[in-house]
Short mmCIF file of C-alpha atoms in Angstrom, two decimals:
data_model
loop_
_atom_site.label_atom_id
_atom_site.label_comp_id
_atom_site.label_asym_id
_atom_site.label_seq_id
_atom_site.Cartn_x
_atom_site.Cartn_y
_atom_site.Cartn_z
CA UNK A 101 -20.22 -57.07 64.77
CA UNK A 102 -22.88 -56.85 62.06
CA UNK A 103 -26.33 -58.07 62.85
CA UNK A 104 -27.83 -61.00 61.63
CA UNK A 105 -30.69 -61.03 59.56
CA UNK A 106 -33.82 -62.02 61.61
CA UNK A 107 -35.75 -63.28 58.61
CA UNK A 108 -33.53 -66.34 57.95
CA UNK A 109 -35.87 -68.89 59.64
CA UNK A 110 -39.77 -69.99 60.43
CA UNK A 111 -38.81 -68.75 64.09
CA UNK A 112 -37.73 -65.55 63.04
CA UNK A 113 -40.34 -64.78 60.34
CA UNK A 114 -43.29 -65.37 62.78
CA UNK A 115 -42.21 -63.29 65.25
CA UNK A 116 -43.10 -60.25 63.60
CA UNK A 117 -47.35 -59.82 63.95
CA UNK A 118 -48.48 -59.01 60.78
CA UNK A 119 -46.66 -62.30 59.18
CA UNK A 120 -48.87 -64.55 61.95
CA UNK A 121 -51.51 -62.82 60.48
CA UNK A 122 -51.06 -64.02 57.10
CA UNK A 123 -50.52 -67.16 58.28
CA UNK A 124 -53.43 -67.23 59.86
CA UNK A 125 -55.72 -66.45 56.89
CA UNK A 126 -53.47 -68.48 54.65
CA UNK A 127 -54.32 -71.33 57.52
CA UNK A 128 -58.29 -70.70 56.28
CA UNK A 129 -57.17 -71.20 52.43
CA UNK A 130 -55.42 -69.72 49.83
CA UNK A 131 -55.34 -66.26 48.83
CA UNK A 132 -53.90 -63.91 46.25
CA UNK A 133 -52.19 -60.97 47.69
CA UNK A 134 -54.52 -58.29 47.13
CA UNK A 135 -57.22 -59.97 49.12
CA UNK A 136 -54.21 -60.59 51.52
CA UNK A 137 -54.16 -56.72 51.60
CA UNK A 138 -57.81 -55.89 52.47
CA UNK A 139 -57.98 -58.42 54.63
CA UNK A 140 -55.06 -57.19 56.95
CA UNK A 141 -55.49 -53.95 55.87
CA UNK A 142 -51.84 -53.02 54.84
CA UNK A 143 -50.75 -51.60 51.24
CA UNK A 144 -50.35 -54.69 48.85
CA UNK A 145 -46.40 -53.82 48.40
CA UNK A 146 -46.15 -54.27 52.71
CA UNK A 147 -48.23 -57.40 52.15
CA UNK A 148 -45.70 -58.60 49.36
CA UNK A 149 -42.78 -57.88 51.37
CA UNK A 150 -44.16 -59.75 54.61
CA UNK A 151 -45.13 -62.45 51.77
CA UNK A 152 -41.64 -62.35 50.55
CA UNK A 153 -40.11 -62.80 54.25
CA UNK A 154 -42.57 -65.97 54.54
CA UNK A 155 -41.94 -67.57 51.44
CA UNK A 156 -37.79 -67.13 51.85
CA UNK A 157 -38.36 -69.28 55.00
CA UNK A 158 -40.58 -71.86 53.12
CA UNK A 159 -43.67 -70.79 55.45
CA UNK A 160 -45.40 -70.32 52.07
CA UNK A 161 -45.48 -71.25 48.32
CA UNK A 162 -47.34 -69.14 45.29
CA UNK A 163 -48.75 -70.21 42.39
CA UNK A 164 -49.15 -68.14 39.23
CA UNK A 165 -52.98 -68.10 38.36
CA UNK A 166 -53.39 -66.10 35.51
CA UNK A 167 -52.23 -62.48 36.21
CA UNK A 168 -52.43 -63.43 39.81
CA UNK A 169 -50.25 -64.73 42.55
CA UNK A 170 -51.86 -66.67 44.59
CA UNK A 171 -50.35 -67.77 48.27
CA UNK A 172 -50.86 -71.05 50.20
CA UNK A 173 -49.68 -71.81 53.80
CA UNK A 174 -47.04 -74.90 53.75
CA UNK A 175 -47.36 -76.08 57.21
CA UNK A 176 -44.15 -77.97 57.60
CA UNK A 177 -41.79 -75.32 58.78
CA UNK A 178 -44.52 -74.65 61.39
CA UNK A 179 -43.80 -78.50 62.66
CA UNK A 180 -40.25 -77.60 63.87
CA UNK A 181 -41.75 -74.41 66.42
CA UNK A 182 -44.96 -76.43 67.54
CA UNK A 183 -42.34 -79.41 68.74
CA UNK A 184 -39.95 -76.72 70.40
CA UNK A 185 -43.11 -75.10 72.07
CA UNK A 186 -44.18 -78.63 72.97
CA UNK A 187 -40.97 -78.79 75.17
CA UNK A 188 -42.47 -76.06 77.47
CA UNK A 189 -46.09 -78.01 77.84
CA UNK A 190 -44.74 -80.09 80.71
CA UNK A 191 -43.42 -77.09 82.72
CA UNK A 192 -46.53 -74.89 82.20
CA UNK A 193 -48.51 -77.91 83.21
CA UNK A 194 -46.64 -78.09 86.07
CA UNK A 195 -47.31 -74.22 86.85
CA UNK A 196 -50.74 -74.35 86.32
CA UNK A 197 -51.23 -77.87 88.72
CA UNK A 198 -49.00 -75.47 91.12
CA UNK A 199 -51.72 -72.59 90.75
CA UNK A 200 -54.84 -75.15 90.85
CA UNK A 201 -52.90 -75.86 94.35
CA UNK A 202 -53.04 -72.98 95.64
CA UNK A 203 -55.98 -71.40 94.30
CA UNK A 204 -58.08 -74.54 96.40
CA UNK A 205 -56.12 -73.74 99.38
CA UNK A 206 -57.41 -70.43 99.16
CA UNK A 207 -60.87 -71.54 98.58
CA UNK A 208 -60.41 -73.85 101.81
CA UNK A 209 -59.32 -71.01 104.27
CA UNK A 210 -61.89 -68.74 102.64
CA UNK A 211 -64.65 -71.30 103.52
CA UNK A 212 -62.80 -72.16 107.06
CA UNK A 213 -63.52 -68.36 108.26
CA UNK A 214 -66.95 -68.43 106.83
CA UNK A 215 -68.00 -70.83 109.44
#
């Protein structure tokens, strides 16, 4: 059975670290892709494929600026992970009230033998 291309939505496209890294300094404005380059320190045709990957998904738009391409973040794919992730925030709430538990238990039996 062939394997499915792992590019084909926002999920998919961030999970690979150099694309939230983009992101991320497409989050502090926009940027053409050869400042995209220095910036992350990869050759500008890696850049424009990880740019490529992100735009496909609609993580990002261009803009023709003279010779240059410039790249801005469009946050709305983003939307769509941040309200899947916010499923979890009850349940690691829960897991971190659980550790604050036990954590002042400790603290109790540790000051209970100091006496």
């Amino acid at each position: 059975m062939a394997r499915a291309a792992t590019t084909t939505d926002a999920f998919n496209a961030v999970a690979e670290p150099r694309r939230r890294q983009i992101l991320q300094l497409l989050a502090q404005g926009e940027r053409p892709v050869g400042e995209l380059a220095d910036l992350t320190e990869l050759a500008q045709p890696v850049v424009s494929k990880h740019l490529r990957v992100l735009r496909e998904v609609g993580l990002v738009t261009v803009q023709e600026q003279g010779r240059q391409r410039v790249y801005r973040l469009n946050v709305a794919p983003l939307r769509e992970i941040q309200s899947w992730l916010a499923s979890f925030e009850q349940l690691w709430q829960e897991r971190f009230d659980a550790m604050d538990s036990v954590l002042e238990d400790l603290q109790r039996q540790e000051k209970g033998q100091g006496q």
